[in-house]
């Protein structure tokens, strides 16, 4: 029997500094998955497939496979047959447990499946805070266009931390060289390409039915400045007694502190990402002109925006914020809310 509890909130970060640098946020996924893999349990998570340029769920049994699942991939991932595979693995390994990690919609789908197949007591379900996922077709065409011009993609990161957690660098590697994909990241943040269902997401809340939610602890430099680390900070929202048990089992591998739903506020914990006013025009352009045209039109920063962002950045850096253009709209929302 799993009981829902009043949501508990923690800021946390993996103690191991190398792992922190390799993780998108504060390394919550690595710490959680280590706990299962070290006992011989399984982890279901999302791995990028370089053959097909898609992001897909895999059942993972060792740390090197897990390491390949690290990193946020900004496209909708494919569940494939993973629910059935997880069930079959549990049937073949009756003494074992399984950790499922996916976006809110995928994790809640797995929760319902687990309840239906009577395996809920054998699985731990962790979901990830989400801004929304762009169409996987768009990403596929984007990579096809890149590969046609430059060569095969052998490495992908959306969140390299060389400039810190708040200024992630996004690139692919082709023929050993880094090729920026910041135009695609702009498309991700400008809200034109997200799937329609993401704009009506019911999981943009701190109350969920998974065991635990993880994400970025945005604005922590203001809300818990003593705990802030420029190299990454995770947010943990605990929803069930088993989630609490799980957090207690991993907390020795974390630096952590207790928090609350006010300190950890971010817009995707309150409401779905709103539809862009340019969405219709964007898809019309895409249908008429294709991927390269829309990348030129929507993936580039206009001169005025570049100047505005530069000014905002200078002001924020001078004020000790050190925030990037990706975070600027998010930061503006946050400041408005604090002022209100
Ligand atoms: C599309 C997307 C939007 C996000 N939006 C927000 C947001 O608005 N606010 C916020 O706080 N955090 C957001 N995140 C979460 C954040 O970027 C980190 O992924 C999360 O905090 C985990 O970081 P980590 O350091 O624990 O894990 P890492 O070690 O970096 O591991 C990443 C984890 O995410 C999973 N994952 C990566 N990409 C996908 C995908 N496409 N589909 C399913 N699972 C995936 C991997 O399986 C792994 O479990 C988003 C992530 C994604 C993929």
PDB file of C-alpha atoms in Angstrom, residues 29 43-49 54-60 69 73 75-83 85-86 99-107 110 126 128:
ATOM      1  CA  UNK A  29      18.968  11.178 -11.513  1.00  0.00           C
ATOM      2  CA  UNK A  43      16.188   1.585 -14.050  1.00  0.00           C
ATOM      3  CA  UNK A  44      14.012   2.727 -16.940  1.00  0.00           C
ATOM      4  CA  UNK A  45      15.177   6.044 -18.390  1.00  0.00           C
ATOM      5  CA  UNK A  46      15.682   7.934 -21.595  1.00  0.00           C
ATOM      6  CA  UNK A  47      18.677   7.414 -23.881  1.00  0.00           C
ATOM      7  CA  UNK A  48      19.530   9.241 -27.097  1.00  0.00           C
ATOM      8  CA  UNK A  49      19.802   6.952 -30.126  1.00  0.00           C
ATOM      9  CA  UNK A  54      15.505   9.932 -31.523  1.00  0.00           C
ATOM     10  CA  UNK A  55      15.229   9.830 -27.772  1.00  0.00           C
ATOM     11  CA  UNK A  56      13.884   6.561 -26.417  1.00  0.00           C
ATOM     12  CA  UNK A  57      13.226   4.692 -23.184  1.00  0.00           C
ATOM     13  CA  UNK A  58      15.528   1.818 -22.266  1.00  0.00           C
ATOM     14  CA  UNK A  59      15.688  -0.641 -19.449  1.00  0.00           C
ATOM     15  CA  UNK A  60      19.069  -0.118 -17.807  1.00  0.00           C
ATOM     16  CA  UNK A  69      20.843   8.330 -20.115  1.00  0.00           C
ATOM     17  CA  UNK A  73      17.001  15.945 -24.475  1.00  0.00           C
ATOM     18  CA  UNK A  75      12.400  16.551 -27.895  1.00  0.00           C
ATOM     19  CA  UNK A  76       9.482  14.231 -27.163  1.00  0.00           C
ATOM     20  CA  UNK A  77      10.842  10.792 -26.320  1.00  0.00           C
ATOM     21  CA  UNK A  78       9.401   7.481 -27.489  1.00  0.00           C
ATOM     22  CA  UNK A  79       8.034   5.077 -24.852  1.00  0.00           C
ATOM     23  CA  UNK A  80       7.948   2.208 -27.434  1.00  0.00           C
ATOM     24  CA  UNK A  81       7.250  -1.074 -25.633  1.00  0.00           C
ATOM     25  CA  UNK A  82       8.918   0.021 -22.400  1.00  0.00           C
ATOM     26  CA  UNK A  83       5.903  -0.474 -20.107  1.00  0.00           C
ATOM     27  CA  UNK A  85       9.373  -4.628 -21.040  1.00  0.00           C
ATOM     28  CA  UNK A  86       9.438  -3.296 -17.471  1.00  0.00           C
ATOM     29  CA  UNK A  99      12.896   2.733 -10.956  1.00  0.00           C
ATOM     30  CA  UNK A 100      11.010   4.531 -13.732  1.00  0.00           C
ATOM     31  CA  UNK A 101      12.122   8.075 -14.644  1.00  0.00           C
ATOM     32  CA  UNK A 102      10.226  10.097 -17.257  1.00  0.00           C
ATOM     33  CA  UNK A 103       8.356  13.310 -17.912  1.00  0.00           C
ATOM     34  CA  UNK A 104       5.120  13.976 -15.957  1.00  0.00           C
ATOM     35  CA  UNK A 105       2.827  12.532 -18.650  1.00  0.00           C
ATOM     36  CA  UNK A 106       4.993   9.444 -19.209  1.00  0.00           C
ATOM     37  CA  UNK A 107       5.476   8.773 -15.500  1.00  0.00           C
ATOM     38  CA  UNK A 110       3.424   4.259 -16.145  1.00  0.00           C
ATOM     39  CA  UNK A 126      10.027   9.628 -10.538  1.00  0.00           C
ATOM     40  CA  UNK A 128      10.670  15.381 -14.243  1.00  0.00           C
TER      41      UNK A 128
END
